[in-house]
Coordinates of C-alpha atoms in Angstrom, one line a residue:
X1 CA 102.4 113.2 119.6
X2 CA 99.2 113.7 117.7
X3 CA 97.0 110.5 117.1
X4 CA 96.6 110.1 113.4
X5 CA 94.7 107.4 110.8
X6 CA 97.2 105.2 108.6
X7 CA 95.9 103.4 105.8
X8 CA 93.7 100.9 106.3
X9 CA 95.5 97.9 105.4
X10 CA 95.2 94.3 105.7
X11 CA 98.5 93.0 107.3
X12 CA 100.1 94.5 110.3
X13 CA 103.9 95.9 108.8
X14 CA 102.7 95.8 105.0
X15 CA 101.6 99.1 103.9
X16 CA 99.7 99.8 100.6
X17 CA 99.9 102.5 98.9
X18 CA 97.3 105.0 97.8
X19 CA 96.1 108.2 97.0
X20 CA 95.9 109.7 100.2
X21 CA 98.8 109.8 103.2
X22 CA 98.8 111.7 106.4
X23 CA 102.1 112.0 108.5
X24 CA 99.7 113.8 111.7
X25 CA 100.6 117.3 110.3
X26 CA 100.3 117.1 106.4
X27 CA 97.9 115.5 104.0
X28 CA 99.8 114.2 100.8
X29 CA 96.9 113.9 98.0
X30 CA 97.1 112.1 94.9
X31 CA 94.7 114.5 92.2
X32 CA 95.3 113.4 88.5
X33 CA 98.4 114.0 87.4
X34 CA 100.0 116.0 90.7
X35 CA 100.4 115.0 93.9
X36 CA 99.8 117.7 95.9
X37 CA 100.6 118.7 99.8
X38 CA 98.5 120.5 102.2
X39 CA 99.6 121.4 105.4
X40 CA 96.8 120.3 107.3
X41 CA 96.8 120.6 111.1
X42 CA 95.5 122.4 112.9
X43 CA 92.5 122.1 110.7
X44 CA 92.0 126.6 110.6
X45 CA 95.4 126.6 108.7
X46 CA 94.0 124.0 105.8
X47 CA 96.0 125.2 102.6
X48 CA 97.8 123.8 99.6
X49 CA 101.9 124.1 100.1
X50 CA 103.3 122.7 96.8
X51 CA 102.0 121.0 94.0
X52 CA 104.3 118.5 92.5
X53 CA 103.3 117.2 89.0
X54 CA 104.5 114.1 87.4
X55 CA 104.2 112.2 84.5
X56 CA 100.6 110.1 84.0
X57 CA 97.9 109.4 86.1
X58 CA 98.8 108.8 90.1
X59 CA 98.1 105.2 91.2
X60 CA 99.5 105.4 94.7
X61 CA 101.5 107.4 97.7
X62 CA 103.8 106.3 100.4
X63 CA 105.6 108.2 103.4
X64 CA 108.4 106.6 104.8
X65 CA 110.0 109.2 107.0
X66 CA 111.3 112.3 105.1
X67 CA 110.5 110.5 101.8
X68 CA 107.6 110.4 99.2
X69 CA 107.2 107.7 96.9
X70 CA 104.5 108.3 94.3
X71 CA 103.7 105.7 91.6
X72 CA 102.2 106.7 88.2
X73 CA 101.1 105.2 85.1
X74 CA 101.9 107.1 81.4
X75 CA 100.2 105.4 78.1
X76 CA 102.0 106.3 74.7
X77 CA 102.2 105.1 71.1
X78 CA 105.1 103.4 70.6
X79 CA 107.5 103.6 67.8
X80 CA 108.7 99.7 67.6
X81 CA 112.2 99.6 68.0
X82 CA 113.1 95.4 66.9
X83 CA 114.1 94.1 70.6
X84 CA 116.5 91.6 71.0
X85 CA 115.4 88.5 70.6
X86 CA 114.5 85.9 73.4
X87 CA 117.1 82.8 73.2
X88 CA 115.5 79.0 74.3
X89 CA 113.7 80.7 77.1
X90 CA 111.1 77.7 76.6
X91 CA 112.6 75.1 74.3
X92 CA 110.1 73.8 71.9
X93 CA 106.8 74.7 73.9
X94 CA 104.2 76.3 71.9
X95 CA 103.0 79.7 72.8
X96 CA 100.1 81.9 71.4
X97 CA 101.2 85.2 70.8
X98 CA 99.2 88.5 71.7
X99 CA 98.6 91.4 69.3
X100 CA 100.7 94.3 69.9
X101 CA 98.6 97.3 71.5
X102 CA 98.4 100.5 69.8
X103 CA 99.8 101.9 73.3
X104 CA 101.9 100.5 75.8
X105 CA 102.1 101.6 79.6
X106 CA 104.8 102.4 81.9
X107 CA 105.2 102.7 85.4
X108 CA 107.5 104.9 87.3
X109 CA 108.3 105.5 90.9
X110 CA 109.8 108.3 91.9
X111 CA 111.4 109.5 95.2
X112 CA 111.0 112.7 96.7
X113 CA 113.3 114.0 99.8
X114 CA 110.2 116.1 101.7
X115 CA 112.7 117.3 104.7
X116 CA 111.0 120.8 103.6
X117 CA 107.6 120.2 102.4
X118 CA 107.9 123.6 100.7
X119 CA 110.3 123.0 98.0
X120 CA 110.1 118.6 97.5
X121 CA 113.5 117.0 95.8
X122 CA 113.8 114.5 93.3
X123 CA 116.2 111.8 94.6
X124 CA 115.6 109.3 91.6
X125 CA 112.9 107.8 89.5
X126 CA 112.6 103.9 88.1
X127 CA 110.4 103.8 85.1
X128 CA 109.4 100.5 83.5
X129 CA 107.2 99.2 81.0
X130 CA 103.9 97.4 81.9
X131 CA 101.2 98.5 83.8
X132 CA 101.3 98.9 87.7
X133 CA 99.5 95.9 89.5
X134 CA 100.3 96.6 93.3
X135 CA 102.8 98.0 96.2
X136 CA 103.5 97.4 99.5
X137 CA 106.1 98.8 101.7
X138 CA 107.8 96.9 104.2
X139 CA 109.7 98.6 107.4
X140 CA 111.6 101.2 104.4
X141 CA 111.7 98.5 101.5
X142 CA 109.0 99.1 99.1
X143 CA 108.2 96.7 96.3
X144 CA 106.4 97.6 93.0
X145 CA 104.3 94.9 91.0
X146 CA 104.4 95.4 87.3
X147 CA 102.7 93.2 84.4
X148 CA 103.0 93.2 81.0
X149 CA 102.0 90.6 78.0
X150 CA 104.3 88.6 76.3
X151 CA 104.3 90.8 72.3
X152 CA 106.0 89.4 69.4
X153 CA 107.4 92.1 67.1
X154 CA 109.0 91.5 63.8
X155 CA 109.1 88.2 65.2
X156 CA 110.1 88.6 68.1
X157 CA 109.7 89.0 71.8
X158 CA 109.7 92.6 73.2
X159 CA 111.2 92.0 76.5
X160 CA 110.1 94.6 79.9
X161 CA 112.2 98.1 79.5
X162 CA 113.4 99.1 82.9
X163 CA 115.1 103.1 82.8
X164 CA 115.3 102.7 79.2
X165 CA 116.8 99.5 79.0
X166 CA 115.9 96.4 78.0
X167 CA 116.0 93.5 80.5
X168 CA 118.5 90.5 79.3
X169 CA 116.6 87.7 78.0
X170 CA 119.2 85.4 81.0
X171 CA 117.1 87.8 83.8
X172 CA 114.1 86.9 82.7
X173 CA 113.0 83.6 85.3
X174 CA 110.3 81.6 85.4
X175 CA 108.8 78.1 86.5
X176 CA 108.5 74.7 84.6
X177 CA 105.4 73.4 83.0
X178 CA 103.9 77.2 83.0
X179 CA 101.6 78.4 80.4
X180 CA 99.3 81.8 79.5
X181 CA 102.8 83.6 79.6
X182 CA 103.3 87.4 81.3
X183 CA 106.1 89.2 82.2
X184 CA 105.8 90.2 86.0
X185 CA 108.1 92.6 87.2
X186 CA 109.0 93.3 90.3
X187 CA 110.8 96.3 91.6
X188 CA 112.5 96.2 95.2
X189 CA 113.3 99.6 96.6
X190 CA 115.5 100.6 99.5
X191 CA 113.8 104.5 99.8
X192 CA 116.4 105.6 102.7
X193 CA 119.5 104.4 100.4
X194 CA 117.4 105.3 97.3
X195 CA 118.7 101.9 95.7
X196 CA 116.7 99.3 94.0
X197 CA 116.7 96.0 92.4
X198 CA 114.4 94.2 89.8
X199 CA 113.4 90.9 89.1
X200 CA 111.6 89.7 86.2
X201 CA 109.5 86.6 85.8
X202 CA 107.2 84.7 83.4
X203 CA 104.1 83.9 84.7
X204 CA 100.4 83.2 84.0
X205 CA 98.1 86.4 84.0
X206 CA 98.5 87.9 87.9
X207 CA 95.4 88.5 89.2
X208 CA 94.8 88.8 92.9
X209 CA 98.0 89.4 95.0
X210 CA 98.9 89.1 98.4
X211 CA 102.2 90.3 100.7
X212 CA 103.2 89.3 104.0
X213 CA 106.2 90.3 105.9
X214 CA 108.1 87.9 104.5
X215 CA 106.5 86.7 101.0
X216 CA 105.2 87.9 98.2
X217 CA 101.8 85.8 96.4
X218 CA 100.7 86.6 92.8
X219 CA 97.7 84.5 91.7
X220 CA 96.8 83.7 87.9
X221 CA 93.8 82.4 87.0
X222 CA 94.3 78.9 85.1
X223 CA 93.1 77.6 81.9
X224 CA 93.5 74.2 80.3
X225 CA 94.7 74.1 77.0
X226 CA 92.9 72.4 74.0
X227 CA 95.2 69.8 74.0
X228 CA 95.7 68.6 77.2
X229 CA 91.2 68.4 77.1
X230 CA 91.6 66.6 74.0
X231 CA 94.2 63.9 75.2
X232 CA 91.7 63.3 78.3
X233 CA 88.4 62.4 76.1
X234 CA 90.7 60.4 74.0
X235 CA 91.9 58.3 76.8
X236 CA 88.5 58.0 78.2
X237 CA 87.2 56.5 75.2
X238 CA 90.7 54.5 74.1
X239 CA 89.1 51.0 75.7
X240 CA 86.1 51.3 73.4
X241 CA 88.2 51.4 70.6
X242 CA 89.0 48.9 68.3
X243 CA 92.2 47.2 68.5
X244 CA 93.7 48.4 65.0
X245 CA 92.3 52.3 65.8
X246 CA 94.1 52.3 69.1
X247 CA 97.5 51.1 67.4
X248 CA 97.1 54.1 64.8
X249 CA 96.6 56.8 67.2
X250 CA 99.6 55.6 69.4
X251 CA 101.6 55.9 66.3
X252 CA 100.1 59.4 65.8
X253 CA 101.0 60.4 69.3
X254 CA 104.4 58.9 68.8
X255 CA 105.3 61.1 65.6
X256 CA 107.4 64.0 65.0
X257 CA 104.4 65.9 63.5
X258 CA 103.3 69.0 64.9
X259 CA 100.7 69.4 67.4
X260 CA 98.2 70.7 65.7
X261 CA 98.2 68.0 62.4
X262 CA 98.7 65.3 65.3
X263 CA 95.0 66.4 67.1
X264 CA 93.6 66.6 64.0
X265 CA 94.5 62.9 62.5
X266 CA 93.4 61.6 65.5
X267 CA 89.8 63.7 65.7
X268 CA 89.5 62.3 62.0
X269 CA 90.0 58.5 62.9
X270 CA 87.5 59.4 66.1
X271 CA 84.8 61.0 64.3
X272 CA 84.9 58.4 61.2
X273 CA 84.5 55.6 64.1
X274 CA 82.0 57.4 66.2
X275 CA 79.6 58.4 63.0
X276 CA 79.8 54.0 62.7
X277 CA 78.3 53.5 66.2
X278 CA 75.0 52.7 67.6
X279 CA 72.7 55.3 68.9
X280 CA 72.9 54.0 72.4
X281 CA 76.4 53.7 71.8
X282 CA 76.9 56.9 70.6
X283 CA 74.8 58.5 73.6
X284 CA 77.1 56.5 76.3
X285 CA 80.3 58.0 74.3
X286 CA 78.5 61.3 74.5
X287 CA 77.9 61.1 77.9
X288 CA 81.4 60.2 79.0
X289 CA 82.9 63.1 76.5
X290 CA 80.1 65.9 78.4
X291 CA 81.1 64.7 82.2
X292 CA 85.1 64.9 81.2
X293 CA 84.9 68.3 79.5
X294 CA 82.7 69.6 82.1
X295 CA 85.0 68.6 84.7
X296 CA 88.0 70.0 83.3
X297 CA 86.4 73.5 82.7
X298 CA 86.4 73.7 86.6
X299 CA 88.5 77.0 87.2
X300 CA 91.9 76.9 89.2
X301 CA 94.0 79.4 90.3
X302 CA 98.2 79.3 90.1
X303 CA 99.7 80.4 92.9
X304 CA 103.3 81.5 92.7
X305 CA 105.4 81.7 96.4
X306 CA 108.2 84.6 96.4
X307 CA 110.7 85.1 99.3
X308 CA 111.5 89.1 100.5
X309 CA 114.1 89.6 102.3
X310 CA 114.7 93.5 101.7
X311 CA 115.8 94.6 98.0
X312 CA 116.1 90.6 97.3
X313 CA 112.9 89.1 95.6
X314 CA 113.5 84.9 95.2
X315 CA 110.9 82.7 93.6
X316 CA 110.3 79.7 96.1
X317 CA 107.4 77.7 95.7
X318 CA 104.2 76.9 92.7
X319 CA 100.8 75.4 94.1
X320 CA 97.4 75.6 92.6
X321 CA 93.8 75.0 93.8
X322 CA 90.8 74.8 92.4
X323 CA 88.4 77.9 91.9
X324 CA 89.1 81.4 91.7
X325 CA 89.6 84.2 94.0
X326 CA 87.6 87.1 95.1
X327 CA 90.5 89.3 96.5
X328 CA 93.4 89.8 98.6
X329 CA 91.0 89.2 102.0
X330 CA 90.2 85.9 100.7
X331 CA 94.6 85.0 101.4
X332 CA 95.9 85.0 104.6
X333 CA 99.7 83.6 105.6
X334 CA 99.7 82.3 109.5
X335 CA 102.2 80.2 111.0
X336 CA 104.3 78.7 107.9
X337 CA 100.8 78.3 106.3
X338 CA 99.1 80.1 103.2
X339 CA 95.3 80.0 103.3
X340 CA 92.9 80.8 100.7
X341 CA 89.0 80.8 99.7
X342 CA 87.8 80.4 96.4
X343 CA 84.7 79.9 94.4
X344 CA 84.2 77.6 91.9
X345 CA 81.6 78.3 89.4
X346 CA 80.7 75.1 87.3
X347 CA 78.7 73.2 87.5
X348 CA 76.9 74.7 90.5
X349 CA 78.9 77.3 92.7
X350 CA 80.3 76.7 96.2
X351 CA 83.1 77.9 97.8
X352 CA 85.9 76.4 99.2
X353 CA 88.7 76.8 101.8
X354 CA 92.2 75.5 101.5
X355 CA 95.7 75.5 103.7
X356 CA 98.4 75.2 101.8
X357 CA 102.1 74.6 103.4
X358 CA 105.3 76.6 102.2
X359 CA 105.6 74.5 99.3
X360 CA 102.5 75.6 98.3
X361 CA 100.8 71.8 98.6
X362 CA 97.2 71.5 99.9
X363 CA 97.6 70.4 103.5
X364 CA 94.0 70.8 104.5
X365 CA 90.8 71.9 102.7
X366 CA 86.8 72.3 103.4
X367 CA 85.3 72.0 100.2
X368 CA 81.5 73.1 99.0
X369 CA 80.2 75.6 101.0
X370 CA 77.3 77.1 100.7
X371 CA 76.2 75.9 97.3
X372 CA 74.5 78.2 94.5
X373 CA 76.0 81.2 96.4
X374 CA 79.8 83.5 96.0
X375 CA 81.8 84.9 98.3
X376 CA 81.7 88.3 98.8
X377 CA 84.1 89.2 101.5
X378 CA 86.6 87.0 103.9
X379 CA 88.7 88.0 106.7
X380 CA 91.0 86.2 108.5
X381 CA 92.0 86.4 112.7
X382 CA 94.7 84.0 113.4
X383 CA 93.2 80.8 114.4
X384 CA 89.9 81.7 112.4
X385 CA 88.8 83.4 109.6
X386 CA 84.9 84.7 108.8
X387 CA 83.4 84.2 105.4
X388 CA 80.6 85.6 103.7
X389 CA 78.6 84.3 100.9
X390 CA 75.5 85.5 99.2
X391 CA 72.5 84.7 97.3
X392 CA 69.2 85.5 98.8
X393 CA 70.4 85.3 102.3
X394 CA 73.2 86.1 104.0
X395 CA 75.6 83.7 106.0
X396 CA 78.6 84.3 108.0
X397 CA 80.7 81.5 108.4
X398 CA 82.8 81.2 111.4
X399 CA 85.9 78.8 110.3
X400 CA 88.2 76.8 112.8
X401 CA 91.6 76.9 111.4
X402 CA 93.8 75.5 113.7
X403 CA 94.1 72.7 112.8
X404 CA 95.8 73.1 109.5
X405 CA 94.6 69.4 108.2
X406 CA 90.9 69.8 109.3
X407 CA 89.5 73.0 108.9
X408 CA 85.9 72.8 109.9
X409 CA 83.0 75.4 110.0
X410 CA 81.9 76.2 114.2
X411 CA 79.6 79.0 113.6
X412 CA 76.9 80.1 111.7
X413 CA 74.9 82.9 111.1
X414 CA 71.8 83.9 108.6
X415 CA 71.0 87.3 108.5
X416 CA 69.4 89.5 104.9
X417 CA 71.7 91.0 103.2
X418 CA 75.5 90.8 102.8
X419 CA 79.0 92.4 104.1
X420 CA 81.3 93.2 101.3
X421 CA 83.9 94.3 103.6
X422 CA 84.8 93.2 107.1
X423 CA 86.9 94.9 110.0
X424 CA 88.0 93.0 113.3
X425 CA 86.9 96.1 116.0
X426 CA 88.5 95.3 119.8
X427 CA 88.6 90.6 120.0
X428 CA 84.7 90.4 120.3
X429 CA 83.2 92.2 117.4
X430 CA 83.6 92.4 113.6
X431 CA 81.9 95.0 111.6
X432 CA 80.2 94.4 108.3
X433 CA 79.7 96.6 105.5
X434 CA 77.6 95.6 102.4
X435 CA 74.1 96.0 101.2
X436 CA 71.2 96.1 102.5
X437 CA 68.8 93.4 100.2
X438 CA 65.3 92.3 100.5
X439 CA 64.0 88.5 100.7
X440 CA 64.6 88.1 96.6
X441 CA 68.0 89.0 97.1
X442 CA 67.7 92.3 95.6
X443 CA 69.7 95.1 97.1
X444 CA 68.2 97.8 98.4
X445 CA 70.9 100.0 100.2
X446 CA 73.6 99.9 102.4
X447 CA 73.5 97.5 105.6
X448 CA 76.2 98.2 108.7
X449 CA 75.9 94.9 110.9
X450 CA 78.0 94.7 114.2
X451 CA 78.6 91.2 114.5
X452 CA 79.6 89.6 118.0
X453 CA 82.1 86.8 117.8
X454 CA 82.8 86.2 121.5
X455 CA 81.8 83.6 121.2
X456 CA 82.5 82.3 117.3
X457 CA 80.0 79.0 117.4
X458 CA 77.4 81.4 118.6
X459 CA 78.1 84.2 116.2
X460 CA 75.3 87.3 117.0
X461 CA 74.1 90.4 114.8
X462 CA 74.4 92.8 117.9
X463 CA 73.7 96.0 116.1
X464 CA 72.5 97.2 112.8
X465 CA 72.3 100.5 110.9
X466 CA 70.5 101.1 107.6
X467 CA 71.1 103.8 104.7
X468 CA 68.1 103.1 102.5
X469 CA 69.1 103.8 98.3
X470 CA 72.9 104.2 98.9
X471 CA 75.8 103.1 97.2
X472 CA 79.7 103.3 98.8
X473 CA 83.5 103.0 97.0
X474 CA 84.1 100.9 99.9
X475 CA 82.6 98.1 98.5
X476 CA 85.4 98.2 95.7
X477 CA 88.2 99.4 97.5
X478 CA 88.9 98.5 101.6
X479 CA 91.1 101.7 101.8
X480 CA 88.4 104.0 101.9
X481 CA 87.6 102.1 105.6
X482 CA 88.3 104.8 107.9
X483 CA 88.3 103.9 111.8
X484 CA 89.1 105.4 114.9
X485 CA 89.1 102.6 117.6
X486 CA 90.3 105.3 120.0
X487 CA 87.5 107.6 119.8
X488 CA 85.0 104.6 118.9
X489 CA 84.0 105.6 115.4
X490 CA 84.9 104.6 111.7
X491 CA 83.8 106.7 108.5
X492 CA 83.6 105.5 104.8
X493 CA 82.5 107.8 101.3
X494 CA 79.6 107.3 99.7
X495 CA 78.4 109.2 96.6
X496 CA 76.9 112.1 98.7
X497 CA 80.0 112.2 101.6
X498 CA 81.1 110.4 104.6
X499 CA 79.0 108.5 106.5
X500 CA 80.3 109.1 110.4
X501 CA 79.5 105.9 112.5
X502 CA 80.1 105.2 116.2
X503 CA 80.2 102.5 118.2
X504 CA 79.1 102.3 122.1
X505 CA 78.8 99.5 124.4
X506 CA 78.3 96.7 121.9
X507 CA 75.8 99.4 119.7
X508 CA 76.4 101.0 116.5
X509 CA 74.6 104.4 116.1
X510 CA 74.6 106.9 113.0
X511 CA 76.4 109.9 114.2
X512 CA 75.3 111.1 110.3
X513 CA 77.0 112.1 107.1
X514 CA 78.7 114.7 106.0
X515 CA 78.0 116.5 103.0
X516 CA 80.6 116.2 100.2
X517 CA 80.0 115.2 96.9
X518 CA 82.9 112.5 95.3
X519 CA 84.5 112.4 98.9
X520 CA 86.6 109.0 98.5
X521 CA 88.5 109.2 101.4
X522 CA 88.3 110.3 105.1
X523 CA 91.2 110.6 107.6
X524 CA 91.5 111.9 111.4
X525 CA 93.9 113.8 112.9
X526 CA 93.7 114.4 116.3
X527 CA 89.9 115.7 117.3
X528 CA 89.8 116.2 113.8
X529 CA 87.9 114.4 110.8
X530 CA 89.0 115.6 107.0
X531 CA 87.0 114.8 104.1
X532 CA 88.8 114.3 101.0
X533 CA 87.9 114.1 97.2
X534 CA 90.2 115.0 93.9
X535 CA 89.5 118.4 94.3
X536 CA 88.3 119.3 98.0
X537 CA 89.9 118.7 101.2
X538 CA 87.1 119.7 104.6
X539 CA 88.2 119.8 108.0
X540 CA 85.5 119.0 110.3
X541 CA 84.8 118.1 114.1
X542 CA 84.1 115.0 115.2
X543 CA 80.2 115.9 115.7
X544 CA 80.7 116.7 111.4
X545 CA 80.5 120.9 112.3
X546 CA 82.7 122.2 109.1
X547 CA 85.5 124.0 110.2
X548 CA 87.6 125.0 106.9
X549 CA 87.9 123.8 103.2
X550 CA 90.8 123.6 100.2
X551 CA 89.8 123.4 96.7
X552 CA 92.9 121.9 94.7
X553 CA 93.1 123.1 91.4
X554 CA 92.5 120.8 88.9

């Protein structure tokens, strides 16, 4: 058969969805509120076959076999309907309640049979409330992330609406001691049976997610409540505290008052015996008060473990560590071991590395990296993983992870400017994409480094290529990598068109770019390359010679 590009993803058997598919003889594009298909090889027969037009905006496409799965979001004005109320889903716990939206969002899947691409038929659609996070597809399981916040109306809870009903407030899970409550759906669909299954959970705000071939991570960034800050400055000071003051804020602590009266008695009693004390006094209590709230504020991120084994979605494990996340590259799972790189941003930035086990506890973990920078982009090759973090000047970190309980930093490498994406190419080179920046930091352009990791505590920049003033989608979306490791080249958009790249003998070289204004995806099929925008899919050779062109109405 013909060779043809997939989607660039980032774990081998999880594919992602998006807005363009190939299946080596059509191109299945995702353009507003249609999804249409082109038949598309060979490239002097380029023409639109069938437009099929959904509901919404298109998020995302998949092909499994004779099947098309598109996912769309629709935002409407609701007409509040009183939901059924939630029963002791959190005993007495407190909860701050969002404002309703003056819209709400739904997602919906729906399944096409595309045995003849000419006339596409509707096997089913799921639609549910919330707004579409994620997908992934799995061998022919493909599971849809949803999230919605947790509304009071007329006092109470509106619970996620799956095919116009509402879930039972039993279904809804979620884990102990939680907090910064979200309703995270998740859909599980079998698209040769056309069954599926939902789960819904409560869980903080998801963030960053990550899917292996066997779990499911959602991350949610962490914040520390008032209360639980409060109750740590007031045991910090509790031994400076006069014996009768102590007694009277244990009996506060003790009562059956509410939370909020309890924290206020107590700040009263503090602040009366703080306004007493000495100036030096005052400035040690000050002190201790500063270095306790500062060290709270430190971010952390939840991270919430979920089993998939086909159309069943089980919640297994809760962990958290400190920092926050850049994106999915910055999680790996390798061996029965979840690794992940943060960034921690107060007091001082650095950047850290943790390996947690199946339980989600921290087994092992290189802490403070490269201080006063970020991570911009993180990839992970078995045994190692490569990070990159940025200020003025760029370094690559090349990470020993074997060992889960010591990983250590091997190699090192300083080079201007910074990769804000990353691609293994063959087991000796990595390629960098990011920008181009001069000794200030500022960035000046595009920067394509070939980095050789033969030999990872000797890491090398073996080849460069510059594109002075521009700008790429790539650096906000890794799908719109494009490589051919075949045929040694890889392609990526930029505002003006695709930028064509090849690599030979350990070189890169600009083979150039091809002219096509808000191209945001290119794919090959065969000896073919095909630029693709919302409203313009080009067929060109491999040397960028046009050969035909589609408009897609709009």
């Amino acid at each position: 058969g013909i060779e043809y590009s997939k989607t660039n993803i980032q774990v081998s058997g999880v594919d992602e969805a998006d807005i363009v598919k190939t299946d080596g003889k059509y191109i299945y594009l995702a353009s507003g509120d249609k999804v249409v298909i082109i038949e598309a090889y060979p490239p002097e027969e380029l023409e639109v076959l069938t437009s099929i037009k959904v509901n919404g905006s298109v998020r995302g496409l998949f092909i499994y076999k004779n099947r098309l799965i598109i996912i769309s979001t629709t935002y409407y004005h609701p007409k509040p309907v009183p939901p059924e109320p939630i029963k002791d889903v959190r005993e007495e716990r407190e909860m701050s309640i969002a404002i309703a939206p003056a819209y709400w969002v739904n997602t919906t899947i729906y399944i096409y049979e595309i045995s003849s691409v000419e006339s596409p038929a509707l096997l089913a659609n799921i639609t549910a409330s919330g707004n579409y996070l994620t997908s992934r597809m799995i061998d022919k399981y493909v599971y849809v992330i949803i999230s919605q916040p947790l509304i009071k109306i007329y006092e109470r809870i509106a619970l996620p609406v799956i095919n116009e009903k509402a879930v039972k407030p039993n279904d809804v899970k979620y884990f102990d001691n939680d907090y910064n409550f979200i309703f995270t759906t998740v859909i599980s669909i079998d698209v040769e049976e056309v069954r599926h299954e939902e789960e819904v959970f409560l869980l903080g705000t998801s963030s960053n997610i990550y899917v292996s071939t066997k779990n499911l991570y959602i991350l949610s960034r962490k914040w520390i409540s008032p209360y639980a800050l409060m109750d740590q400055v007031v045991n910090s000071v509790l031994p400076m505290l006069p014996w009768g003051l102590r007694k009277s804020i244990a009996e506060v602590k003790s009562s059956d008052l509410p939370l909020h009266d309890k924290y206020s008695r107590i700040s009263k009693f503090l602040s009366s015996w703080f306004n007493e004390l000495p100036t030096d006094v005052k400035k040690d209590v000050m002190k201790r008060t500063f270095s306790i709230v500062s060290s709270v504020r430190v971010e952390r991120t939840t991270i919430y473990r979920f089993s998939l084994k086909g159309l069943k979605v089980r919640a297994e494990a809760k962990g958290e560590v400190p920092g926050r996340v850049l994106d999915q590259f910055s999680m790996d799972e390798h061996e029965g071991y979840f690794r992940i790189a943060t960034t921690v941003t107060s007091p001082e930035s650095s950047n850290n590395v943790y390996i947690l086990d199946m339980d989600l506890n921290i087994v092992g973990r290189l802490e403070g990296l490269a201080r006063g920078e970020r991570i911009y982009a993180a990839r992970y090759l078995g045994d190692f993983m490569y990070l990159v973090t940025f200020r003025r000047v760029d370094p690559l970190f090349g990470i020993n992870l074997s060992d889960p309980s010591n990983p250590e930093v091997i190699g090192y490498l300083k080079v201007p400017g910074f990769s804000e994406y990353l691609h293994p190419y063959g087991d000796d080179y990595l390629i960098g994409i990011g920008r181009d920046a001069d000794e200030l930091g500022r960035a000046t352009g595009i920067k394509i480094s070939l980095f050789d990791i033969s030999n990872i505590t000797n890491i090398k920049e073996a080849s460069v290529v510059k594109l002075s003033g521009f700008w790429s989608p790539l650096f906000n979306d890794h799908k719109a990598f494009m490589m051919n490791e075949e045929k040694g080249y890889f392609a990526f958009p930029v505002l003006e068109g695709v930028v064509v790249v090849e690599l030979k003998d350990g070189e890169l070289e600009l083979r150039g770019i091809s002219y096509h204004e808000r191209a945001q995806r290119s794919i090959y099929i065969g000896e073919y390359i095909y630029t693709i925008s919302p409203e313009l899919v080009r067929a060109i050779t491999e040397e960028l010679a046009p050969i035909s062109e589609v408009y897609i109405g709009i």
